[in-house]
């Protein structure tokens, strides 16, 4: 159970307070309701590049990190296809420093050309480090546009290619800030050794005068239902073949999401999971195989990825995966097996409550989903899933016409491709 | 309200560690209890020192650890996993240069069901031939993928340069996997997984019941009946050569430079941690400020001081754009030189002091983190006064002393310099 208090400032900023007096620390987590899905198709990677620029100085504070480190604080941020999330941890006695810093960059950025230039380079290096100069690093750059033809999930948060990042101009940065970075589009969670009244006063003092800005209303093109199977073969200079199969699945708040999550656990969570026992340990067809999903707010992807052992053809590997999926579609999962994955969900949640930052991030995320209360109802949503729900969900999920399959073939002759050619 | 001026701030005055309570058993097993937390759960670590290093059988300690839940005379691998998973518990193995551990995370209410299985693993593992073949095949495949990563190759090359054919430096190849024999694993298991070589660390809501369950399962009929020798090594500074592994198609180069250094047992260690933080130990460090935030050569660069049982070492590592690799190396050299030639300005040092104190406070998030602090000192024979010294050093060290240390320990010319990619 994660307790919290909530209030909203006049400018629309939602504030949640989680008091935890067992720690001397405090966290300030600010979620902005903007992600890569909100980008224009010809300026992808922008939300993430922008996240970097948020550390390049704000209107009254030339550098962001230094004053925070001076009071014993640390911070970081991440961007996903759905959200951008910034967080600070610091000794609770210095809480006000976090309010000073975060409110100033919500008020306005410095928009320095030097910062833009440097961060374009930094993000280009990040692009290379994570996506281009790693074996299998470009898989999602290829898989997303195959699985999505309309919805902006068709590009990764890093962007479609390096040139979109290199072409970013300061005017674009300013426009993006105006559109998305205002109190109405933000959720702030303050947690740790803090008092709700103290947080309310600090919030009024530092954030209260920030103009509400325009409310961004999202209308994204939705992905039509797939009508036929999609397939692709990619060759790359990697040592081992790999197979990727993705299936379109329900959105985060849909009941079906929980069914899919449990199905992925049944298939591949831990060494008692079906695919591990059958395909790795017994049939010895794969050296590794994983089922997971993209945890997306809009309808996302259920993913199966594996590396067959040497000598096993990708066709054979794929057939073996389908056999596992067919079984889920035709036989009800045993009560014990379903109970097992539910128990694991429950204990994972309890362990998650050991971390103050994780609690704060979760509160912000569930507030965005429609109410932080839902965080505490999460376990019961999993426990409500029945054997029959799993069967029906498997039937609708694992259809050929809902599948996008990519063979990633090891080929030493293949040159590394620069994505921006 | 004045947005131009930072709010007043306070210093971290008081840091309190939850101290480990020792419990001993007649069979030589040592248990340490770190009690704290609201949630009804515990983490139990069974830690075994690496023993009997044999360069001809370099993977036996790793394989035994990785395969510990792959079967006992009572349970198959799948039955073990099934039971652990059913109770929502987690079992993890971890192998590092000095130790191998088996860690359980469990809700208290399920401990009585989990511990008998854990006992079976630690006392009765059989390393089935069939599972061993799977292990070898899968590990070789993972190794072939890892070797495509420049940072992995740079780490291997660097460690090899510093530590040669010891467990710290050994460069594993596919052949080493082929040569693992089941009989060797069984032998190593009998020698290393004995109560006299085991430290148990219980952290979380450590109830009387949890302690007595551990006592019942591990403190009584488990015996030590084989001899073993805990690994010891001695090292001296190495040649400091440039080691270039060319990858003609690389978009980025992995840089790793550094040298052996003192470990936590040495009185200079806490002060060196301050010096390391200034150079590359936090986001605002000199390396980050220069090479990422000013030049944009990399997504990240950092330095670290590593304390092992038999050695310490210092390194700087980064993945940089291939076309700016040489420029990045010269900037690293410049930063080292600067630390040797000029004292760290007072304002910067104060910031680092505060940052390190806040970071220490923040690293004590829950009973598990307090347990980690204990492990840092216990295995090196240090007491909790180490942290008093550390805090005192962070608060009082002078710029002159840091400069002295830079001259004593950081000499770019003597560093091993590894570059994987293009330069």
PDB file of C-alpha atoms in Angstrom, chain A residues 63-319:
ATOM      1  CA  UNK A  63      23.458  25.428 -14.929  1.00  0.00           C
ATOM      2  CA  UNK A  64      21.137  22.809 -13.572  1.00  0.00           C
ATOM      3  CA  UNK A  65      23.313  20.076 -12.100  1.00  0.00           C
ATOM      4  CA  UNK A  66      25.819  22.057 -10.143  1.00  0.00           C
ATOM      5  CA  UNK A  67      23.515  23.634  -7.535  1.00  0.00           C
ATOM      6  CA  UNK A  68      21.812  20.303  -6.984  1.00  0.00           C
ATOM      7  CA  UNK A  69      25.067  18.441  -6.438  1.00  0.00           C
ATOM      8  CA  UNK A  70      26.139  21.212  -4.081  1.00  0.00           C
ATOM      9  CA  UNK A  71      23.255  20.287  -1.745  1.00  0.00           C
ATOM     10  CA  UNK A  72      23.954  16.566  -1.955  1.00  0.00           C
ATOM     11  CA  UNK A  73      21.399  15.761  -4.638  1.00  0.00           C
ATOM     12  CA  UNK A  74      21.374  13.615  -7.757  1.00  0.00           C
ATOM     13  CA  UNK A  75      19.074  13.554 -10.717  1.00  0.00           C
ATOM     14  CA  UNK A  76      18.323  11.929 -13.996  1.00  0.00           C
ATOM     15  CA  UNK A  77      15.537  11.514 -16.515  1.00  0.00           C
ATOM     16  CA  UNK A  78      14.220   9.169 -19.151  1.00  0.00           C
ATOM     17  CA  UNK A  79      12.049   9.461 -22.225  1.00  0.00           C
ATOM     18  CA  UNK A  80       9.784   6.729 -23.520  1.00  0.00           C
ATOM     19  CA  UNK A  81       7.378   6.582 -26.419  1.00  0.00           C
ATOM     20  CA  UNK A  82       4.701   7.799 -23.991  1.00  0.00           C
ATOM     21  CA  UNK A  83       6.210  10.018 -21.305  1.00  0.00           C
ATOM     22  CA  UNK A  84       9.220  12.049 -20.205  1.00  0.00           C
ATOM     23  CA  UNK A  85      10.122  11.653 -16.551  1.00  0.00           C
ATOM     24  CA  UNK A  86      12.593  13.700 -14.483  1.00  0.00           C
ATOM     25  CA  UNK A  87      13.650  12.848 -10.964  1.00  0.00           C
ATOM     26  CA  UNK A  88      15.756  14.203  -8.146  1.00  0.00           C
ATOM     27  CA  UNK A  89      16.827  12.539  -4.935  1.00  0.00           C
ATOM     28  CA  UNK A  90      18.359  14.686  -2.223  1.00  0.00           C
ATOM     29  CA  UNK A  91      18.605  14.996   1.553  1.00  0.00           C
ATOM     30  CA  UNK A  92      15.122  16.016   2.693  1.00  0.00           C
ATOM     31  CA  UNK A  93      16.505  19.043   4.557  1.00  0.00           C
ATOM     32  CA  UNK A  94      17.389  20.522   1.161  1.00  0.00           C
ATOM     33  CA  UNK A  95      14.033  19.888  -0.490  1.00  0.00           C
ATOM     34  CA  UNK A  96      13.554  23.508  -1.477  1.00  0.00           C
ATOM     35  CA  UNK A  97      16.540  23.418  -3.833  1.00  0.00           C
ATOM     36  CA  UNK A  98      14.673  20.858  -5.941  1.00  0.00           C
ATOM     37  CA  UNK A  99      11.614  23.134  -6.112  1.00  0.00           C
ATOM     38  CA  UNK A 100      13.778  26.080  -7.134  1.00  0.00           C
ATOM     39  CA  UNK A 101      15.448  24.122  -9.948  1.00  0.00           C
ATOM     40  CA  UNK A 102      12.395  22.311 -11.276  1.00  0.00           C
ATOM     41  CA  UNK A 103      10.121  25.347 -11.195  1.00  0.00           C
ATOM     42  CA  UNK A 104      12.621  27.469 -13.077  1.00  0.00           C
ATOM     43  CA  UNK A 105      12.920  25.039 -15.925  1.00  0.00           C
ATOM     44  CA  UNK A 106       9.152  24.637 -16.073  1.00  0.00           C
ATOM     45  CA  UNK A 107       8.925  28.437 -16.231  1.00  0.00           C
ATOM     46  CA  UNK A 108      11.338  28.804 -19.120  1.00  0.00           C
ATOM     47  CA  UNK A 109      14.570  27.419 -20.501  1.00  0.00           C
ATOM     48  CA  UNK A 110      17.685  29.365 -21.451  1.00  0.00           C
ATOM     49  CA  UNK A 111      17.607  27.933 -25.008  1.00  0.00           C
ATOM     50  CA  UNK A 112      21.339  28.152 -25.482  1.00  0.00           C
ATOM     51  CA  UNK A 113      22.702  27.407 -28.967  1.00  0.00           C
ATOM     52  CA  UNK A 114      25.829  25.928 -27.436  1.00  0.00           C
ATOM     53  CA  UNK A 115      23.783  23.504 -25.366  1.00  0.00           C
ATOM     54  CA  UNK A 116      21.776  22.470 -28.419  1.00  0.00           C
ATOM     55  CA  UNK A 117      24.907  21.878 -30.428  1.00  0.00           C
ATOM     56  CA  UNK A 118      26.604  19.816 -27.732  1.00  0.00           C
ATOM     57  CA  UNK A 119      23.511  17.762 -26.943  1.00  0.00           C
ATOM     58  CA  UNK A 120      22.972  17.005 -30.635  1.00  0.00           C
ATOM     59  CA  UNK A 121      26.440  15.450 -30.540  1.00  0.00           C
ATOM     60  CA  UNK A 122      25.838  13.667 -27.243  1.00  0.00           C
ATOM     61  CA  UNK A 123      22.566  12.192 -28.511  1.00  0.00           C
ATOM     62  CA  UNK A 124      24.238  11.168 -31.777  1.00  0.00           C
ATOM     63  CA  UNK A 125      26.825   9.295 -29.731  1.00  0.00           C
ATOM     64  CA  UNK A 126      24.024   7.769 -27.670  1.00  0.00           C
ATOM     65  CA  UNK A 127      22.372   6.690 -30.929  1.00  0.00           C
ATOM     66  CA  UNK A 128      25.598   5.001 -32.015  1.00  0.00           C
ATOM     67  CA  UNK A 129      26.340   3.485 -28.624  1.00  0.00           C
ATOM     68  CA  UNK A 130      22.926   1.950 -28.103  1.00  0.00           C
ATOM     69  CA  UNK A 131      21.544   1.320 -31.564  1.00  0.00           C
ATOM     70  CA  UNK A 132      24.228   1.216 -34.213  1.00  0.00           C
ATOM     71  CA  UNK A 133      27.451   0.010 -32.670  1.00  0.00           C
ATOM     72  CA  UNK A 134      25.902  -2.878 -30.731  1.00  0.00           C
ATOM     73  CA  UNK A 135      25.099  -6.331 -32.028  1.00  0.00           C
ATOM     74  CA  UNK A 136      21.279  -6.449 -32.526  1.00  0.00           C
ATOM     75  CA  UNK A 137      21.176  -2.774 -31.511  1.00  0.00           C
ATOM     76  CA  UNK A 138      19.125  -1.736 -34.554  1.00  0.00           C
ATOM     77  CA  UNK A 139      16.415  -4.373 -34.136  1.00  0.00           C
ATOM     78  CA  UNK A 140      13.789  -1.959 -32.853  1.00  0.00           C
ATOM     79  CA  UNK A 141      14.662   0.619 -35.481  1.00  0.00           C
ATOM     80  CA  UNK A 142      13.586  -2.010 -38.011  1.00  0.00           C
ATOM     81  CA  UNK A 143      10.807  -3.751 -36.109  1.00  0.00           C
ATOM     82  CA  UNK A 144       8.739  -0.718 -35.134  1.00  0.00           C
ATOM     83  CA  UNK A 145       8.059   0.526 -38.672  1.00  0.00           C
ATOM     84  CA  UNK A 146       7.197  -3.005 -39.669  1.00  0.00           C
ATOM     85  CA  UNK A 147       4.635  -3.434 -36.895  1.00  0.00           C
ATOM     86  CA  UNK A 148       3.144   0.079 -37.034  1.00  0.00           C
ATOM     87  CA  UNK A 149       2.152   1.801 -40.235  1.00  0.00           C
ATOM     88  CA  UNK A 150      -0.011   4.627 -38.836  1.00  0.00           C
ATOM     89  CA  UNK A 151       0.619   5.098 -35.129  1.00  0.00           C
ATOM     90  CA  UNK A 152       3.749   7.056 -34.092  1.00  0.00           C
ATOM     91  CA  UNK A 153       4.964   4.009 -32.180  1.00  0.00           C
ATOM     92  CA  UNK A 154       6.528   3.250 -35.576  1.00  0.00           C
ATOM     93  CA  UNK A 155       9.670   5.086 -34.465  1.00  0.00           C
ATOM     94  CA  UNK A 156      11.918   4.544 -31.435  1.00  0.00           C
ATOM     95  CA  UNK A 157      12.452   7.252 -28.815  1.00  0.00           C
ATOM     96  CA  UNK A 158      15.968   7.844 -30.127  1.00  0.00           C
ATOM     97  CA  UNK A 159      14.389   8.728 -33.492  1.00  0.00           C
ATOM     98  CA  UNK A 160      14.224   7.218 -36.961  1.00  0.00           C
ATOM     99  CA  UNK A 161      17.740   8.256 -37.920  1.00  0.00           C
ATOM    100  CA  UNK A 162      20.671  10.441 -36.970  1.00  0.00           C
ATOM    101  CA  UNK A 163      19.737  13.225 -39.390  1.00  0.00           C
ATOM    102  CA  UNK A 164      16.543  14.113 -37.524  1.00  0.00           C
ATOM    103  CA  UNK A 165      18.672  14.852 -34.481  1.00  0.00           C
ATOM    104  CA  UNK A 166      21.357  16.668 -36.409  1.00  0.00           C
ATOM    105  CA  UNK A 167      18.744  18.908 -38.051  1.00  0.00           C
ATOM    106  CA  UNK A 168      17.085  20.105 -34.840  1.00  0.00           C
ATOM    107  CA  UNK A 169      16.932  23.913 -34.653  1.00  0.00           C
ATOM    108  CA  UNK A 170      16.489  26.185 -31.665  1.00  0.00           C
ATOM    109  CA  UNK A 171      13.070  27.406 -32.913  1.00  0.00           C
ATOM    110  CA  UNK A 172      11.836  23.812 -32.882  1.00  0.00           C
ATOM    111  CA  UNK A 173      13.098  23.466 -29.353  1.00  0.00           C
ATOM    112  CA  UNK A 174      11.222  26.577 -28.246  1.00  0.00           C
ATOM    113  CA  UNK A 175       8.001  25.479 -29.886  1.00  0.00           C
ATOM    114  CA  UNK A 176       8.222  22.038 -28.313  1.00  0.00           C
ATOM    115  CA  UNK A 177       8.734  23.592 -24.892  1.00  0.00           C
ATOM    116  CA  UNK A 178       5.692  25.856 -25.249  1.00  0.00           C
ATOM    117  CA  UNK A 179       3.522  23.031 -26.398  1.00  0.00           C
ATOM    118  CA  UNK A 180       4.366  20.391 -23.809  1.00  0.00           C
ATOM    119  CA  UNK A 181       6.268  21.800 -20.855  1.00  0.00           C
ATOM    120  CA  UNK A 182       3.697  23.614 -18.782  1.00  0.00           C
ATOM    121  CA  UNK A 183       1.922  22.940 -15.475  1.00  0.00           C
ATOM    122  CA  UNK A 184      -1.161  21.481 -17.102  1.00  0.00           C
ATOM    123  CA  UNK A 185       0.842  18.748 -18.767  1.00  0.00           C
ATOM    124  CA  UNK A 186       2.853  17.799 -15.695  1.00  0.00           C
ATOM    125  CA  UNK A 187       2.436  15.627 -12.630  1.00  0.00           C
ATOM    126  CA  UNK A 188       4.743  16.196  -9.681  1.00  0.00           C
ATOM    127  CA  UNK A 189       5.271  13.629  -6.927  1.00  0.00           C
ATOM    128  CA  UNK A 190       7.184  14.586  -3.800  1.00  0.00           C
ATOM    129  CA  UNK A 191       8.096  11.729  -1.513  1.00  0.00           C
ATOM    130  CA  UNK A 192      10.213  10.784   1.471  1.00  0.00           C
ATOM    131  CA  UNK A 193      10.808  12.605   4.720  1.00  0.00           C
ATOM    132  CA  UNK A 194       8.446  15.478   3.884  1.00  0.00           C
ATOM    133  CA  UNK A 195       5.167  16.886   5.228  1.00  0.00           C
ATOM    134  CA  UNK A 196       2.224  17.471   2.925  1.00  0.00           C
ATOM    135  CA  UNK A 197       1.673  21.014   4.214  1.00  0.00           C
ATOM    136  CA  UNK A 198       5.317  21.886   3.685  1.00  0.00           C
ATOM    137  CA  UNK A 199       5.105  20.561   0.131  1.00  0.00           C
ATOM    138  CA  UNK A 200       1.920  22.529  -0.508  1.00  0.00           C
ATOM    139  CA  UNK A 201       3.589  25.756   0.597  1.00  0.00           C
ATOM    140  CA  UNK A 202       6.691  25.106  -1.471  1.00  0.00           C
ATOM    141  CA  UNK A 203       4.600  24.167  -4.498  1.00  0.00           C
ATOM    142  CA  UNK A 204       2.544  27.371  -4.252  1.00  0.00           C
ATOM    143  CA  UNK A 205       5.660  29.446  -3.740  1.00  0.00           C
ATOM    144  CA  UNK A 206       7.743  28.094  -6.613  1.00  0.00           C
ATOM    145  CA  UNK A 207       5.237  26.730  -9.125  1.00  0.00           C
ATOM    146  CA  UNK A 208       2.108  28.751  -8.346  1.00  0.00           C
ATOM    147  CA  UNK A 209       3.038  31.704 -10.554  1.00  0.00           C
ATOM    148  CA  UNK A 210       3.962  29.704 -13.652  1.00  0.00           C
ATOM    149  CA  UNK A 211       1.401  30.401 -16.401  1.00  0.00           C
ATOM    150  CA  UNK A 212      -0.906  27.473 -17.060  1.00  0.00           C
ATOM    151  CA  UNK A 213      -0.040  27.379 -20.756  1.00  0.00           C
ATOM    152  CA  UNK A 214      -2.065  25.629 -23.404  1.00  0.00           C
ATOM    153  CA  UNK A 215      -3.494  22.243 -22.644  1.00  0.00           C
ATOM    154  CA  UNK A 216      -2.094  19.882 -25.212  1.00  0.00           C
ATOM    155  CA  UNK A 217      -4.796  17.636 -26.556  1.00  0.00           C
ATOM    156  CA  UNK A 218      -3.559  14.503 -28.154  1.00  0.00           C
ATOM    157  CA  UNK A 219      -5.106  13.011 -31.227  1.00  0.00           C
ATOM    158  CA  UNK A 220      -2.839  10.384 -32.637  1.00  0.00           C
ATOM    159  CA  UNK A 221      -3.553   8.250 -35.665  1.00  0.00           C
ATOM    160  CA  UNK A 222      -4.538   4.842 -34.333  1.00  0.00           C
ATOM    161  CA  UNK A 223      -3.187   1.675 -35.836  1.00  0.00           C
ATOM    162  CA  UNK A 224      -5.823  -0.245 -37.788  1.00  0.00           C
ATOM    163  CA  UNK A 225      -6.149  -3.919 -37.009  1.00  0.00           C
ATOM    164  CA  UNK A 226      -3.679  -6.017 -38.973  1.00  0.00           C
ATOM    165  CA  UNK A 227      -5.271  -7.976 -41.786  1.00  0.00           C
ATOM    166  CA  UNK A 228      -2.385 -10.172 -42.720  1.00  0.00           C
ATOM    167  CA  UNK A 229       0.854 -11.447 -41.368  1.00  0.00           C
ATOM    168  CA  UNK A 230       3.940  -9.289 -41.927  1.00  0.00           C
ATOM    169  CA  UNK A 231       7.388 -10.746 -42.367  1.00  0.00           C
ATOM    170  CA  UNK A 232      10.893  -9.464 -42.930  1.00  0.00           C
ATOM    171  CA  UNK A 233      14.388 -10.866 -43.180  1.00  0.00           C
ATOM    172  CA  UNK A 234      17.299  -8.693 -42.122  1.00  0.00           C
ATOM    173  CA  UNK A 235      20.941  -9.601 -42.524  1.00  0.00           C
ATOM    174  CA  UNK A 236      23.514  -8.253 -40.129  1.00  0.00           C
ATOM    175  CA  UNK A 237      27.073  -8.804 -39.053  1.00  0.00           C
ATOM    176  CA  UNK A 238      26.229 -10.631 -35.824  1.00  0.00           C
ATOM    177  CA  UNK A 239      27.495 -14.016 -34.668  1.00  0.00           C
ATOM    178  CA  UNK A 240      24.118 -15.664 -34.014  1.00  0.00           C
ATOM    179  CA  UNK A 241      20.711 -15.668 -35.746  1.00  0.00           C
ATOM    180  CA  UNK A 242      17.752 -14.242 -33.879  1.00  0.00           C
ATOM    181  CA  UNK A 243      13.988 -14.246 -34.306  1.00  0.00           C
ATOM    182  CA  UNK A 244      11.544 -11.521 -33.283  1.00  0.00           C
ATOM    183  CA  UNK A 245       7.776 -11.994 -33.278  1.00  0.00           C
ATOM    184  CA  UNK A 246       5.466  -9.202 -32.239  1.00  0.00           C
ATOM    185  CA  UNK A 247       1.690  -9.171 -31.778  1.00  0.00           C
ATOM    186  CA  UNK A 248      -0.529  -6.142 -31.313  1.00  0.00           C
ATOM    187  CA  UNK A 249      -2.011  -6.101 -27.809  1.00  0.00           C
ATOM    188  CA  UNK A 250      -4.440  -3.958 -25.772  1.00  0.00           C
ATOM    189  CA  UNK A 251      -3.618  -0.557 -24.241  1.00  0.00           C
ATOM    190  CA  UNK A 252      -2.222  -0.120 -20.727  1.00  0.00           C
ATOM    191  CA  UNK A 253      -5.544   0.556 -19.021  1.00  0.00           C
ATOM    192  CA  UNK A 254      -7.437  -2.237 -20.773  1.00  0.00           C
ATOM    193  CA  UNK A 255      -8.283  -5.406 -18.863  1.00  0.00           C
ATOM    194  CA  UNK A 256      -6.560  -7.322 -21.649  1.00  0.00           C
ATOM    195  CA  UNK A 257      -3.267  -5.697 -20.730  1.00  0.00           C
ATOM    196  CA  UNK A 258      -3.147  -7.657 -17.474  1.00  0.00           C
ATOM    197  CA  UNK A 259      -3.940 -10.870 -19.306  1.00  0.00           C
ATOM    198  CA  UNK A 260      -1.108 -10.263 -21.734  1.00  0.00           C
ATOM    199  CA  UNK A 261       1.282  -9.454 -18.918  1.00  0.00           C
ATOM    200  CA  UNK A 262       0.473 -12.734 -17.182  1.00  0.00           C
ATOM    201  CA  UNK A 263       0.778 -14.619 -20.472  1.00  0.00           C
ATOM    202  CA  UNK A 264       4.280 -13.247 -20.936  1.00  0.00           C
ATOM    203  CA  UNK A 265       5.130 -14.465 -17.415  1.00  0.00           C
ATOM    204  CA  UNK A 266       3.680 -17.916 -18.101  1.00  0.00           C
ATOM    205  CA  UNK A 267       5.775 -18.128 -21.233  1.00  0.00           C
ATOM    206  CA  UNK A 268       9.098 -16.819 -20.066  1.00  0.00           C
ATOM    207  CA  UNK A 269       9.392 -15.493 -16.531  1.00  0.00           C
ATOM    208  CA  UNK A 270      12.033 -17.465 -14.677  1.00  0.00           C
ATOM    209  CA  UNK A 271      13.304 -20.970 -15.131  1.00  0.00           C
ATOM    210  CA  UNK A 272       9.961 -22.607 -14.453  1.00  0.00           C
ATOM    211  CA  UNK A 273       8.353 -20.826 -17.389  1.00  0.00           C
ATOM    212  CA  UNK A 274       7.066 -22.782 -20.353  1.00  0.00           C
ATOM    213  CA  UNK A 275       9.389 -21.540 -23.044  1.00  0.00           C
ATOM    214  CA  UNK A 276      12.449 -21.874 -20.827  1.00  0.00           C
ATOM    215  CA  UNK A 277      11.625 -25.442 -19.823  1.00  0.00           C
ATOM    216  CA  UNK A 278      10.412 -26.629 -23.216  1.00  0.00           C
ATOM    217  CA  UNK A 279      12.504 -24.721 -25.709  1.00  0.00           C
ATOM    218  CA  UNK A 280      15.749 -24.081 -23.834  1.00  0.00           C
ATOM    219  CA  UNK A 281      16.090 -26.885 -21.327  1.00  0.00           C
ATOM    220  CA  UNK A 282      14.289 -29.801 -22.960  1.00  0.00           C
ATOM    221  CA  UNK A 283      14.123 -29.369 -26.725  1.00  0.00           C
ATOM    222  CA  UNK A 284      17.364 -27.365 -26.682  1.00  0.00           C
ATOM    223  CA  UNK A 285      16.286 -25.262 -29.626  1.00  0.00           C
ATOM    224  CA  UNK A 286      17.147 -21.865 -28.141  1.00  0.00           C
ATOM    225  CA  UNK A 287      20.054 -20.526 -26.140  1.00  0.00           C
ATOM    226  CA  UNK A 288      17.756 -17.821 -24.868  1.00  0.00           C
ATOM    227  CA  UNK A 289      14.153 -16.826 -25.386  1.00  0.00           C
ATOM    228  CA  UNK A 290      12.033 -14.073 -23.861  1.00  0.00           C
ATOM    229  CA  UNK A 291       8.426 -12.958 -23.945  1.00  0.00           C
ATOM    230  CA  UNK A 292       7.580  -9.450 -22.803  1.00  0.00           C
ATOM    231  CA  UNK A 293       5.573  -6.436 -23.875  1.00  0.00           C
ATOM    232  CA  UNK A 294       6.250  -2.786 -24.514  1.00  0.00           C
ATOM    233  CA  UNK A 295       4.154  -1.530 -21.561  1.00  0.00           C
ATOM    234  CA  UNK A 296       2.603   1.063 -23.864  1.00  0.00           C
ATOM    235  CA  UNK A 297      -0.227   3.461 -23.061  1.00  0.00           C
ATOM    236  CA  UNK A 298      -1.764   3.055 -26.522  1.00  0.00           C
ATOM    237  CA  UNK A 299      -2.160  -0.464 -27.896  1.00  0.00           C
ATOM    238  CA  UNK A 300       1.331  -1.909 -27.666  1.00  0.00           C
ATOM    239  CA  UNK A 301       3.304  -4.927 -28.718  1.00  0.00           C
ATOM    240  CA  UNK A 302       3.607  -8.361 -27.209  1.00  0.00           C
ATOM    241  CA  UNK A 303       7.115  -9.533 -28.097  1.00  0.00           C
ATOM    242  CA  UNK A 304       8.800 -12.880 -28.350  1.00  0.00           C
ATOM    243  CA  UNK A 305      12.497 -12.825 -29.122  1.00  0.00           C
ATOM    244  CA  UNK A 306      14.962 -15.654 -29.118  1.00  0.00           C
ATOM    245  CA  UNK A 307      18.307 -16.866 -30.322  1.00  0.00           C
ATOM    246  CA  UNK A 308      18.225 -20.417 -31.683  1.00  0.00           C
ATOM    247  CA  UNK A 309      21.195 -22.624 -30.906  1.00  0.00           C
ATOM    248  CA  UNK A 310      23.631 -23.183 -33.712  1.00  0.00           C
ATOM    249  CA  UNK A 311      22.298 -25.555 -36.336  1.00  0.00           C
ATOM    250  CA  UNK A 312      18.627 -24.790 -35.665  1.00  0.00           C
ATOM    251  CA  UNK A 313      17.034 -23.042 -38.626  1.00  0.00           C
ATOM    252  CA  UNK A 314      14.926 -19.962 -37.949  1.00  0.00           C
ATOM    253  CA  UNK A 315      11.931 -21.709 -39.567  1.00  0.00           C
ATOM    254  CA  UNK A 316      12.225 -24.552 -37.089  1.00  0.00           C
ATOM    255  CA  UNK A 317      12.648 -22.090 -34.229  1.00  0.00           C
ATOM    256  CA  UNK A 318       9.540 -20.211 -35.306  1.00  0.00           C
ATOM    257  CA  UNK A 319       7.492 -23.403 -35.560  1.00  0.00           C
TER     258      UNK A 319
END
